[in-house]
Each structure stands twice: as structure tokens, then as C-alpha cells.
Short mmCIF file of C-alpha atoms in Angstrom, two decimals:
data_model
loop_
_atom_site.label_atom_id
_atom_site.label_comp_id
_atom_site.label_asym_id
_atom_site.label_seq_id
_atom_site.Cartn_x
_atom_site.Cartn_y
_atom_site.Cartn_z
CA UNK X 1 0.00 0.00 0.00
CA UNK X 2 1.16 3.46 -0.80
CA UNK X 3 2.17 5.62 2.09
CA UNK X 4 0.88 9.09 1.49
CA UNK X 5 1.89 10.86 4.67
CA UNK X 6 3.31 9.89 8.00
CA UNK X 7 4.25 11.41 11.34
CA UNK X 8 5.06 15.12 11.24
CA UNK X 9 4.04 15.34 7.57
CA UNK X 10 0.65 13.84 8.34
CA UNK X 11 0.31 16.37 11.14
CA UNK X 12 1.11 19.35 8.90
CA UNK X 13 -1.22 18.08 6.20
CA UNK X 14 -4.05 17.43 8.64
CA UNK X 15 -3.51 20.81 10.29
CA UNK X 16 -3.88 22.63 6.97
CA UNK X 17 -6.74 20.56 5.58
CA UNK X 18 -8.80 19.17 8.39
CA UNK X 19 -8.54 21.34 11.51
CA UNK X 20 -11.97 22.84 10.86
CA UNK X 21 -13.46 19.41 10.18
CA UNK X 22 -12.14 18.10 13.48
CA UNK X 23 -13.34 21.22 15.30
CA UNK X 24 -16.80 21.00 13.73
CA UNK X 25 -17.20 17.35 14.69
CA UNK X 26 -15.94 18.15 18.17
CA UNK X 27 -18.45 20.94 18.49
CA UNK X 28 -21.24 18.60 17.37
CA UNK X 29 -20.31 16.08 20.03
CA UNK X 30 -19.46 18.19 23.06
CA UNK X 31 -21.39 20.54 25.26
CA UNK X 32 -19.43 23.75 24.71
CA UNK X 33 -16.72 25.52 22.74
CA UNK X 34 -14.04 25.01 25.33
CA UNK X 35 -14.54 21.23 25.34
CA UNK X 36 -14.56 21.21 21.53
CA UNK X 37 -11.27 23.08 21.48
CA UNK X 38 -9.73 20.71 24.00
CA UNK X 39 -10.82 17.70 21.98
CA UNK X 40 -9.48 19.21 18.75
CA UNK X 41 -6.11 19.71 20.34
CA UNK X 42 -6.14 16.19 21.78
CA UNK X 43 -6.85 14.75 18.33
CA UNK X 44 -3.75 16.40 16.93
CA UNK X 45 -1.66 15.24 19.87
CA UNK X 46 -2.91 11.71 19.19
CA UNK X 47 -1.94 12.09 15.54
CA UNK X 48 1.59 13.13 16.48
CA UNK X 49 1.96 10.39 19.04
CA UNK X 50 0.61 7.63 16.83
CA UNK X 51 3.13 8.34 14.04
CA UNK X 52 0.72 6.43 11.83
CA UNK X 53 1.17 6.13 8.06
CA UNK X 54 -1.79 7.05 5.84
CA UNK X 55 -2.49 5.79 2.35
CA UNK X 56 -4.21 8.93 1.15
CA UNK X 57 -5.89 12.07 2.44
CA UNK X 58 -9.26 10.28 2.74
CA UNK X 59 -7.66 7.67 4.95
CA UNK X 60 -6.24 10.40 7.14
CA UNK X 61 -9.56 12.25 7.25
CA UNK X 62 -11.51 9.11 8.19
CA UNK X 63 -9.00 8.39 10.96
CA UNK X 64 -9.34 11.94 12.29
CA UNK X 65 -13.15 11.71 12.27
CA UNK X 66 -13.14 8.43 14.18
CA UNK X 67 -10.63 9.66 16.75
CA UNK X 68 -12.51 12.92 17.21
CA UNK X 69 -15.82 11.15 17.87
CA UNK X 70 -14.18 8.75 20.32
CA UNK X 71 -12.42 11.52 22.21
CA UNK X 72 -15.66 13.49 22.42
CA UNK X 73 -17.38 10.45 23.87
CA UNK X 74 -14.63 10.19 26.53
CA UNK X 75 -14.88 13.90 27.23
CA UNK X 76 -18.65 13.80 27.67
CA UNK X 77 -18.44 10.83 30.00
CA UNK X 78 -15.84 12.61 32.11
CA UNK X 79 -17.65 15.94 32.25
CA UNK X 80 -20.98 14.30 33.03
CA UNK X 81 -19.28 12.72 36.02
CA UNK X 82 -17.58 15.92 37.07
CA UNK X 83 -20.39 18.44 36.58
CA UNK X 84 -23.66 16.67 36.91
CA UNK X 85 -25.73 19.75 37.47
CA UNK X 86 -24.57 21.61 34.42
CA UNK X 87 -25.46 18.78 32.11
CA UNK X 88 -29.04 18.32 33.08
CA UNK X 89 -30.43 20.48 30.34
CA UNK X 90 -27.69 20.95 27.82
CA UNK X 91 -29.75 21.73 24.75
CA UNK X 92 -32.89 23.52 25.81
CA UNK X 93 -34.84 20.33 25.38
CA UNK X 94 -38.57 20.69 24.78
CA UNK X 95 -38.52 24.10 23.17
CA UNK X 96 -38.80 24.46 19.43
CA UNK X 97 -35.33 25.14 18.14
CA UNK X 98 -34.69 27.96 15.84
CA UNK X 99 -31.05 27.10 15.50
CA UNK X 100 -30.56 24.22 13.10
CA UNK X 101 -27.19 23.45 14.64
CA UNK X 102 -28.68 23.11 18.10
CA UNK X 103 -31.29 20.79 16.62
CA UNK X 104 -28.67 18.53 15.06
CA UNK X 105 -26.68 18.55 18.29
CA UNK X 106 -29.79 17.45 20.18
CA UNK X 107 -29.99 14.24 18.12
CA UNK X 108 -28.63 10.97 19.51
CA UNK X 109 -24.93 10.61 18.82
CA UNK X 110 -25.22 8.15 15.93
CA UNK X 111 -27.88 10.18 14.09
CA UNK X 112 -26.03 13.39 14.74
CA UNK X 113 -22.74 12.23 13.25
CA UNK X 114 -24.42 10.49 10.33
CA UNK X 115 -26.28 13.71 9.53
CA UNK X 116 -23.12 15.77 9.75
CA UNK X 117 -21.05 13.38 7.62
CA UNK X 118 -23.77 13.00 4.99
CA UNK X 119 -25.16 16.50 4.69
CA UNK X 120 -22.05 18.52 5.36
CA UNK X 121 -19.10 16.34 4.35
CA UNK X 122 -21.01 14.67 1.52
CA UNK X 123 -20.17 11.08 2.45
CA UNK X 124 -22.44 8.31 1.17
CA UNK X 125 -24.12 5.93 3.61
CA UNK X 126 -21.59 3.28 2.63
CA UNK X 127 -18.63 5.54 3.40
CA UNK X 128 -20.14 6.62 6.69
CA UNK X 129 -20.60 2.96 7.53
CA UNK X 130 -16.91 2.41 6.99
CA UNK X 131 -15.90 5.35 9.15
CA UNK X 132 -18.31 4.64 12.00
CA UNK X 133 -18.03 0.87 11.69
CA UNK X 134 -21.65 0.16 10.83
CA UNK X 135 -23.63 -1.44 8.01
CA UNK X 136 -24.83 0.71 5.13
CA UNK X 137 -28.46 -0.04 5.95
CA UNK X 138 -27.93 0.93 9.57
CA UNK X 139 -26.49 4.26 8.47
CA UNK X 140 -29.45 4.78 6.13
CA UNK X 141 -31.86 4.24 8.99
CA UNK X 142 -29.90 6.63 11.26
CA UNK X 143 -30.14 9.23 8.52
CA UNK X 144 -33.86 8.80 8.01
CA UNK X 145 -34.61 8.81 11.73
CA UNK X 146 -32.39 11.85 12.14
CA UNK X 147 -34.27 13.58 9.35
CA UNK X 148 -37.61 12.68 10.92
CA UNK X 149 -36.52 14.06 14.28
CA UNK X 150 -35.29 17.27 12.70
CA UNK X 151 -38.47 17.68 10.71
CA UNK X 152 -40.42 17.66 13.96
CA UNK X 153 -38.11 20.12 15.63
CA UNK X 154 -37.56 22.61 12.85
CA UNK X 155 -39.84 24.86 10.83
CA UNK X 156 -39.89 23.64 7.26
CA UNK X 157 -38.24 20.31 8.13
CA UNK X 158 -34.90 19.07 6.95
CA UNK X 159 -35.40 17.99 3.39
CA UNK X 160 -32.95 17.09 0.71
CA UNK X 161 -34.02 19.73 -1.74
CA UNK S 1 -35.34 25.53 7.19
CA UNK S 2 -33.52 22.83 5.28
CA UNK S 3 -30.15 21.24 4.90
CA UNK S 4 -28.70 24.36 3.25
CA UNK S 5 -29.24 26.28 6.46
CA UNK S 6 -27.44 23.53 8.26
CA UNK S 7 -24.52 23.66 5.82
CA UNK S 8 -24.35 27.43 6.23
CA UNK S 9 -24.38 27.08 9.98
CA UNK S 10 -21.60 24.52 9.94
CA UNK S 11 -19.62 26.65 7.49
CA UNK S 12 -19.59 29.33 10.13
CA UNK S 13 -17.88 27.05 12.58
CA UNK S 14 -14.23 27.82 12.18
CA UNK S 15 -11.54 26.81 14.58
CA UNK S 16 -10.53 29.96 16.52
CA UNK S 17 -7.05 31.36 15.84
CA UNK S 18 -6.05 30.77 19.45
CA UNK S 19 -6.74 27.04 19.02
CA UNK S 20 -4.85 26.97 15.71
CA UNK S 21 -1.83 28.53 17.39
CA UNK S 22 -2.00 25.98 20.18
CA UNK S 23 -2.13 23.08 17.73
CA UNK S 24 0.58 24.47 15.50
CA UNK S 25 2.87 24.72 18.50
CA UNK S 26 2.49 21.01 19.20
CA UNK S 27 5.68 19.02 18.98
CA UNK S 28 6.21 15.34 18.26
CA UNK S 29 6.65 13.45 21.58
CA UNK S 30 10.46 13.10 21.61
CA UNK S 31 11.30 16.02 19.41
CA UNK S 32 13.69 17.74 21.80
CA UNK S 33 15.87 14.69 22.11
CA UNK S 34 16.11 14.32 18.37
CA UNK S 35 19.54 15.85 17.61
CA UNK S 36 21.37 13.71 20.18
CA UNK S 37 19.23 10.78 19.20
CA UNK S 38 20.04 11.23 15.58
CA UNK S 39 23.78 11.27 16.13
CA UNK S 40 23.63 8.29 18.42
CA UNK S 41 21.42 6.40 15.99
CA UNK S 42 23.62 7.30 13.06
CA UNK S 43 26.77 6.19 14.85
CA UNK S 44 25.06 3.02 16.05
CA UNK S 45 23.76 2.33 12.55
CA UNK S 46 27.23 2.76 11.05
CA UNK S 47 28.68 0.48 13.68
CA UNK S 48 26.02 -2.16 13.13
CA UNK S 49 26.47 -1.91 9.37
CA UNK S 50 30.22 -2.41 9.67
CA UNK S 51 29.77 -5.31 12.07
CA UNK S 52 27.19 -6.94 9.84
CA UNK S 53 29.30 -6.45 6.73
CA UNK S 54 32.34 -7.82 8.51
CA UNK S 55 30.53 -10.78 10.03
CA UNK S 56 29.00 -11.37 6.63
CA UNK S 57 32.41 -11.74 5.08
CA UNK S 58 33.87 -13.73 7.93
CA UNK S 59 30.69 -15.75 8.44
CA UNK S 60 30.54 -16.48 4.74
CA UNK S 61 34.05 -17.82 4.63
CA UNK S 62 33.69 -19.70 7.87
CA UNK S 63 30.43 -21.22 6.74
CA UNK S 64 31.92 -22.30 3.44
CA UNK S 65 34.90 -23.77 5.22
CA UNK S 66 32.97 -25.68 7.84
CA UNK S 67 30.73 -27.13 5.17
CA UNK S 68 33.72 -28.22 3.21
CA UNK S 69 35.31 -29.86 6.22
CA UNK S 70 32.07 -31.65 6.98
CA UNK S 71 32.02 -33.00 3.48
CA UNK S 72 35.60 -34.11 3.81
CA UNK S 73 34.99 -35.82 7.13
CA UNK S 74 31.91 -37.50 5.85
CA UNK S 75 33.39 -38.65 2.61
CA UNK S 76 36.91 -39.19 3.80
CA UNK S 77 38.88 -40.98 1.22
CA UNK S 78 36.36 -43.75 1.01
CA UNK S 79 33.35 -42.32 -0.66
CA UNK S 80 34.84 -40.93 -3.79
CA UNK S 81 32.81 -40.94 -6.94
CA UNK S 82 34.49 -41.24 -10.21
CA UNK S 83 32.69 -38.79 -12.35
CA UNK S 84 34.25 -39.81 -15.61
CA UNK S 85 31.92 -42.76 -16.00
CA UNK S 86 29.20 -43.08 -13.37
CA UNK S 87 29.64 -39.83 -11.47
CA UNK S 88 27.90 -37.91 -14.20
CA UNK S 89 24.94 -40.24 -13.93
CA UNK S 90 24.70 -39.97 -10.19
CA UNK S 91 24.91 -36.20 -10.38
CA UNK S 92 21.93 -35.86 -12.67
CA UNK S 93 19.93 -37.90 -10.17
CA UNK S 94 20.99 -35.83 -7.22
CA UNK S 95 18.59 -33.16 -5.95
CA UNK S 96 18.94 -30.44 -8.52
CA UNK S 97 15.18 -29.99 -8.32
CA UNK S 98 13.78 -26.62 -9.11
CA UNK S 99 16.46 -25.43 -11.47
CA UNK S 100 14.77 -26.13 -14.76
CA UNK S 101 11.21 -25.85 -13.49
CA UNK S 102 11.87 -22.56 -11.75
CA UNK S 103 13.25 -20.79 -14.78
CA UNK S 104 10.12 -21.69 -16.74
CA UNK S 105 7.75 -19.78 -14.47
CA UNK S 106 7.85 -16.15 -13.47
CA UNK S 107 9.04 -16.87 -9.99
CA UNK S 108 12.15 -15.15 -8.76
CA UNK S 109 14.57 -17.84 -7.74
CA UNK S 110 18.04 -17.39 -6.34
CA UNK S 111 20.13 -20.45 -7.01
CA UNK S 112 23.31 -21.38 -5.25
CA UNK S 113 25.54 -24.41 -5.53
CA UNK S 114 28.33 -25.81 -3.40
CA UNK S 115 30.73 -28.34 -4.88
CA UNK S 116 33.59 -30.26 -3.40
CA UNK S 117 35.95 -31.51 -6.03
CA UNK S 118 39.01 -33.71 -5.89
CA UNK S 119 41.55 -33.75 -8.65
CA UNK S 120 44.81 -35.47 -9.42
CA UNK S 121 45.86 -32.89 -11.95
CA UNK S 122 45.43 -29.71 -9.98
CA UNK S 123 46.94 -27.31 -12.51
CA UNK S 124 45.03 -28.76 -15.43
CA UNK S 125 41.83 -28.69 -13.46
CA UNK S 126 42.28 -25.10 -12.34
CA UNK S 127 42.93 -24.07 -15.93
CA UNK S 128 39.81 -25.95 -16.95
CA UNK S 129 37.72 -24.24 -14.28
CA UNK S 130 38.88 -20.78 -15.30
CA UNK S 131 38.19 -21.61 -18.91
CA UNK S 132 34.68 -22.82 -18.15
CA UNK S 133 33.91 -19.73 -16.09
CA UNK S 134 34.96 -17.55 -18.98
CA UNK S 135 33.11 -19.68 -21.50
CA UNK S 136 29.82 -19.36 -19.64
CA UNK S 137 30.15 -15.65 -19.03
CA UNK S 138 30.69 -15.97 -15.31
CA UNK S 139 33.28 -14.43 -13.07
CA UNK S 140 35.32 -15.20 -9.99
CA UNK S 141 34.22 -13.34 -6.91
CA UNK S 142 36.85 -14.69 -4.56
CA UNK S 143 39.59 -17.23 -4.85
CA UNK S 144 41.95 -18.58 -2.23
CA UNK S 145 44.65 -21.16 -2.74
CA UNK S 146 46.56 -23.00 -0.08
CA UNK S 147 49.57 -25.18 -0.36
CA UNK S 148 49.96 -27.62 2.51
CA UNK S 149 52.95 -29.81 3.32
CA UNK S 150 53.84 -30.78 -0.21
CA UNK S 151 53.10 -29.91 -3.77
CA UNK S 152 50.54 -32.66 -4.26
CA UNK S 153 48.22 -31.41 -1.52
CA UNK S 154 46.97 -28.09 -2.74
CA UNK S 155 43.57 -26.70 -1.94
CA UNK S 156 41.53 -23.90 -3.45
CA UNK S 157 38.34 -22.20 -2.36
CA UNK S 158 36.53 -20.24 -5.00
CA UNK S 159 33.34 -18.20 -5.06
CA UNK S 160 32.17 -18.05 -8.62
CA UNK S 161 29.18 -16.38 -10.26
CA UNK S 162 27.66 -18.14 -13.22
CA UNK S 163 24.63 -16.99 -15.26
CA UNK S 164 21.70 -18.81 -13.65
CA UNK S 165 20.55 -20.51 -16.84
CA UNK S 166 23.99 -22.04 -17.35
CA UNK S 167 24.51 -23.28 -13.80
CA UNK S 168 23.63 -26.90 -14.48
CA UNK S 169 25.79 -27.12 -17.58
CA UNK S 170 28.68 -25.58 -15.70
CA UNK S 171 28.40 -28.11 -12.88
CA UNK S 172 28.14 -30.99 -15.33
CA UNK S 173 31.23 -29.87 -17.16
CA UNK S 174 33.22 -29.50 -13.95
CA UNK S 175 32.26 -33.06 -13.14
CA UNK S 176 33.86 -34.15 -16.41
CA UNK S 177 37.25 -32.66 -15.62
CA UNK S 178 37.35 -33.30 -11.88
CA UNK S 179 35.82 -35.66 -9.34
CA UNK S 180 32.85 -34.17 -7.55
CA UNK S 181 32.65 -35.63 -4.05
CA UNK S 182 29.73 -33.56 -2.87
CA UNK S 183 27.24 -31.30 -4.51
CA UNK S 184 24.50 -29.12 -3.05
CA UNK S 185 22.18 -27.04 -5.19
CA UNK S 186 19.78 -24.78 -3.36
CA UNK S 187 16.95 -22.66 -4.72
CA UNK S 188 15.66 -19.76 -2.68
CA UNK S 189 12.34 -18.29 -3.76
CA UNK S 190 12.43 -14.51 -3.25
CA UNK S 191 9.31 -13.77 -5.33
CA UNK S 192 7.49 -12.21 -2.38
CA UNK S 193 10.29 -9.86 -1.43
CA UNK S 194 10.82 -9.02 -5.07
CA UNK S 195 7.18 -8.11 -5.66
CA UNK S 196 7.27 -6.08 -2.47
CA UNK S 197 10.24 -4.08 -3.71
CA UNK S 198 8.63 -3.58 -7.11
CA UNK S 199 5.40 -2.29 -5.66
CA UNK S 200 7.27 0.03 -3.30
CA UNK S 201 9.11 1.48 -6.26
CA UNK S 202 5.82 2.03 -8.07
CA UNK S 203 4.27 3.62 -5.02
CA UNK S 204 7.22 5.94 -4.48
CA UNK S 205 7.26 6.93 -8.15
CA UNK S 206 3.57 7.75 -8.00
CA UNK S 207 4.15 9.81 -4.89
CA UNK S 208 7.02 11.62 -6.56
CA UNK S 209 4.79 12.49 -9.52
CA UNK S 210 1.99 13.65 -7.25
CA UNK S 211 4.35 15.81 -5.23
CA UNK S 212 5.77 17.34 -8.41
CA UNK S 213 2.22 18.09 -9.52
CA UNK S 214 1.43 19.81 -6.24
CA UNK S 215 4.76 21.63 -6.31
CA UNK S 216 3.87 23.21 -9.66
CA UNK S 217 0.69 24.62 -8.18
CA UNK S 218 2.18 25.59 -4.83
CA UNK S 219 2.03 29.28 -4.12
CA UNK S 220 3.56 30.02 -0.77
CA UNK S 221 7.25 29.63 -0.08
CA UNK S 222 6.68 27.46 2.99
CA UNK S 223 4.60 25.07 0.89
CA UNK S 224 7.36 24.85 -1.69
CA UNK S 225 10.02 24.19 0.93
CA UNK S 226 7.91 21.59 2.67
CA UNK S 227 7.09 19.86 -0.61
CA UNK S 228 10.71 19.83 -1.64
CA UNK S 229 11.75 18.33 1.66
CA UNK S 230 9.19 15.61 1.23
CA UNK S 231 10.29 15.14 -2.35
CA UNK S 232 13.92 14.64 -1.40
CA UNK S 233 12.92 12.04 1.21
CA UNK S 234 10.86 10.23 -1.39
CA UNK S 235 13.73 10.32 -3.86
CA UNK S 236 16.23 9.03 -1.33
CA UNK S 237 13.87 6.17 -0.49
CA UNK S 238 13.44 5.48 -4.17
CA UNK S 239 17.20 5.27 -4.73
CA UNK S 240 17.59 2.91 -1.81
CA UNK S 241 14.83 0.58 -2.90
CA UNK S 242 16.02 0.61 -6.50
CA UNK S 243 19.47 -0.48 -5.36
CA UNK S 244 17.81 -3.30 -3.47
CA UNK S 245 16.01 -4.37 -6.64
CA UNK S 246 19.27 -4.30 -8.58
CA UNK S 247 20.87 -6.48 -5.95
CA UNK S 248 17.98 -8.94 -6.27
CA UNK S 249 18.27 -8.89 -10.06
CA UNK S 250 21.96 -9.67 -9.77
CA UNK S 251 21.28 -12.53 -7.39
CA UNK S 252 18.65 -13.96 -9.72
CA UNK S 253 20.66 -13.57 -12.92
CA UNK S 254 23.86 -14.98 -11.47
CA UNK S 255 24.04 -18.11 -9.37
CA UNK S 256 26.70 -18.29 -6.71
CA UNK S 257 28.85 -21.38 -6.90
CA UNK S 258 31.22 -22.23 -4.10
CA UNK S 259 34.00 -24.56 -5.15
CA UNK S 260 36.22 -26.43 -2.77
CA UNK S 261 38.97 -27.99 -4.81
CA UNK S 262 41.37 -30.45 -3.28
CA UNK S 263 44.39 -31.92 -4.90
CA UNK S 264 44.83 -35.63 -4.22
CA UNK S 265 47.50 -38.06 -5.30
CA UNK S 266 45.02 -40.59 -6.57
CA UNK S 267 41.33 -40.96 -6.96
CA UNK S 268 40.00 -44.43 -6.11
CA UNK S 269 37.23 -45.91 -8.16
CA UNK S 270 34.93 -47.90 -5.97
CA UNK S 271 31.30 -48.80 -5.68
CA UNK S 272 28.92 -49.78 -2.93
CA UNK S 273 29.20 -53.55 -3.52
CA UNK S 274 31.09 -55.86 -1.13
CA UNK S 275 33.98 -56.48 -3.49
CA UNK S 276 34.00 -52.86 -4.50
CA UNK S 277 34.52 -51.90 -0.88
CA UNK S 278 37.10 -54.64 -0.35
CA UNK S 279 38.94 -53.47 -3.40
CA UNK S 280 38.82 -49.89 -2.26
CA UNK S 281 40.02 -50.64 1.29
CA UNK S 282 42.68 -53.07 0.04
CA UNK S 283 43.92 -50.50 -2.43
CA UNK S 284 44.02 -47.92 0.31
CA UNK S 285 45.94 -50.22 2.64
CA UNK S 286 48.37 -51.35 -0.02
CA UNK S 287 48.87 -47.77 -0.94
CA UNK S 288 49.45 -46.87 2.70
CA UNK S 289 51.87 -49.80 3.10
CA UNK S 290 53.76 -48.77 -0.02
CA UNK S 291 53.68 -45.26 1.23
CA UNK S 292 55.10 -46.41 4.60
CA UNK S 293 58.09 -48.14 2.97
CA UNK S 294 58.57 -45.29 0.59
CA UNK S 295 58.47 -42.74 3.37
CA UNK S 296 60.73 -44.96 5.51
CA UNK S 297 63.35 -45.21 2.79
CA UNK S 298 63.19 -41.50 2.14
CA UNK S 299 63.52 -40.70 5.83
CA UNK S 300 66.39 -43.14 6.17
CA UNK S 301 68.30 -41.62 3.31
CA UNK S 302 67.46 -38.13 4.50
CA UNK S 303 68.84 -39.00 7.95
CA UNK S 304 72.20 -40.16 6.50
CA UNK S 305 74.27 -37.23 7.77
CA UNK S 306 73.20 -37.91 11.35
CA UNK S 307 73.60 -41.64 10.93
CA UNK S 308 77.18 -41.20 9.67
CA UNK S 309 78.10 -39.03 12.65
CA UNK S 310 76.41 -41.40 15.08
CA UNK S 311 78.20 -44.36 13.47
CA UNK S 312 81.55 -42.60 13.77
CA UNK S 313 80.92 -41.83 17.43
CA UNK S 314 79.86 -45.44 18.03
CA UNK S 315 83.01 -46.76 16.34
CA UNK S 316 85.22 -44.50 18.48
CA UNK S 317 83.43 -45.58 21.67
CA UNK S 318 83.75 -49.28 20.81
CA UNK S 319 87.45 -48.93 19.96
CA UNK S 320 88.10 -47.19 23.31
CA UNK S 321 86.19 -49.84 25.26
CA UNK S 322 88.13 -52.62 23.53
CA UNK S 323 91.48 -50.94 24.33
CA UNK S 324 90.53 -50.48 27.98
CA UNK S 325 89.55 -54.18 28.29
CA UNK S 326 92.87 -55.26 26.72
CA UNK S 327 94.87 -53.24 29.26
CA UNK S 328 92.93 -54.79 32.12
CA UNK S 329 93.95 -58.20 30.97
#
């Protein structure tokens, strides 16, 4: 297999190309900006430490996405243990959301990331399945349930057109 | 509201500059130690390389020698084949498997052969060997000759390279001019390693092309410098791996033949039958007996000067004793 980038090169490449992607995913999966920033930084530290070789930029991107989601999960677990009170009502649950971003963030983790990867990053269900380690059909059902949930929450729904 | 609003909203999420600065300042885990590390590693690598190269040479010779001795011990003087008549037949039966079949397929085979040869006519044989090597387009990699106690006990160790497709013919022809006492032909399949090297070359060449493509479009100076650094690493790797492929090609195209040539005074024809063995042992013993008398005579004659002096001393002593006895009477 071809080695596209590795170590410090992979870091520089990822920093230029994918910092925003990592930050956006982090923001989708954490409670606040400061946590998202912490996670983003941790992802890059992980990248440096792993010294992993990547076949192409897609390989690198997929790795970053997976690591970001995992680190966010760790972060949320930790912060829910540390600050129970703060996390009771993180997303104004119950009210009709005017902010589409808040609505997406309020979705269960799987739906949320599938929606982000499909609608923003343009991945197909099959590709998302590969990144998140799930079957294509599972991803399709996450997407449709996510869409349904958003339609209920948002004025005008969340349609493909 | 639809997905376009979502895309717009996400577009607005941009990592803050402060975070970018923090990430950019990140260093690889052991970065600070690198300079010292590098020197130490480089020195260690050089040392290891020298040691390996040296042990390779020494080990190679030692290995060849020990094998040869083993063959000698095993065969002794008793298990000599005469190649002129039946030796050639027995050689074609011996395990030279893989030589002809391997060259037919696309597999990458490295062939090596080790031969122990005994010859009565050392000089003629050595001339013959050199001639055959030249004839088949091979070359001598290393050659050592020893001369033990007398002129009829010379020994030569040669490492010869012969074009792989002519290896069998070369061995057969050596068997015609000398007596092959042991023969080992080994085939080592390096197809996997070879394919690995080939695909790495392809991959590196593709990467080089890609980098050159990006370099043409690069705008900022830092990009250009970074790309060029990467490019020089890729090119260095490419050179290294290409050299490896060349080495493989050389090993495949030319078979290594190790020759252990021993000069003997006679080569005994014998076979595995009872009388064949009796004949062989009897011949050996008669030869040894003859040799004993021959050696004895030679030693006796060679010792003449001492014997004459000793005889003279003995005569003087006897004369004195006789005179003393006469006086007593």
C-alpha cells in the first residue's frame, strides 16, 4: 500500500486541511466551545503520538473523524461525572429550536454524526458505515430517523431539496 | 429551514485562531531529544552496518569452510565418486530440483551451488575451471589457494558467479574434468520480497509524480520548501529501494557457486558392492603400506648425515672400550 503521509508530515497536512473538520465534529459532540477546542487539540496530539502512516488524504480524514468522535465520547463521560448539574439540560430540550445546529446537536450521537457526515461532508451511507463501523443499511436508517426528528423540531423540516 | 441552512451554519464554525496557534505549537513526543538521538542512531547504525558487513564476510568464509570440512569428514577418502563414468549419472539424479522448473515460471529464484571436487591434476583442473567460467560468461568473486605440506596437496576455495541458466551445464562440465565428491544445489524463492520491492518502487514513483504536480501549483514559499523536503525524502527512499532491486536482479541472474577444490594423489574408483569396498580398502591399505616403505626409505636416506656421525661416534666408543679391556687383561 502506498504511504501518502506519515508522522510530522501527516500532522502538517491534517492541520492545513482538516482542523476545521475536526473542530466541527468536536463541536457537534461536546457541550461547549471550550470542550470542543480541547478535543481538537487532543486529536492532533494523538496524531503526532501515533506516528501512523496514511495511504491517502481520505484515509487520514476518516481516521481523524473516528478519533474525534471517540475523544468526544470520553470527554462527555468525564464531564458528566464531574459536573452533573450543568449537564441536566444541555440543549434547551422541549422548546422548538430555531437554531438548526442546536437541533442537530440534540440528536442521539449516531444520528447526529451520520447527519453531519452526509449533509455537510457529503459522504455516502456506505462511506459513513466504513468510518463509524456500521452497516450501510444501519447508516441509512440513522439518517432517516435523524431527518424525521429534525423535521419535527424545525420549521420547514430538513429535506434534501 | 432545510439542509442548506445547516450547511451554512456549519460553514460558520471555524476553529478559533487561538486554538490553531496551540495546535501548530504542538511538537512530536520526543522532538527535543532528536539531535542527540540522531547522532547516536547514526553512529550506532554505522557500527552495526560495519559489524554486519564484517561478520557477513567472515561468516561467509567460515560457513563455506565448515561445510567443506564436513564434506571431507563424511566422505573421507572412502566415498569418492568417479565422475568420468558413473559420477555424471549420479549427479543428474541428485537433488537439482527446481532449477529447470523454476526458470520456466515467473518466480524469482536465487540459485546457489556448493561443490567439493578432488583432482589429481590440480593445474590442469584449475585451468579448466577458469576456462569454463569464462566460457559461460561468469566471473570469480573470490579465490583462495593453499599449499599444505607438499606440492601434491593443494587446496583452493573459489566463489564463482555463473549466469543462472547455465549453472547446471557448468556443474556438469566441472564433473567431467574433476571428481565431484559432494554437490549441493539450493533454490531460494524470493518472489514475495521481489514483488514487495517492485510495488514500493511504483508507489514511491507515483508519490514523486503527485508531489511534483502539487509543487507546480504551490504558491507560498513554505509550501514549496515543505514539498521539496518531502520530495527529497521520497527520492532518497526510491534510490535505496532501487538499489535493493538491482541487488535482487543480480542474485537472480547470477548463481553463486562455491568450489572447494582439493588436490589428491590418486582418486580411487569404488562402488557400494562388497567387493568394490574390499577393493577400495585393500587398495588404500596397499597404498598406505607402499607409502610407509617409501616414506621410511626416504627418511632413512634423509637422515644419513646424522647416521654417519652417530656411526663414527659409536666406532670410536667401541674402539676405546676394547682398548681399555685389553689393558685390564
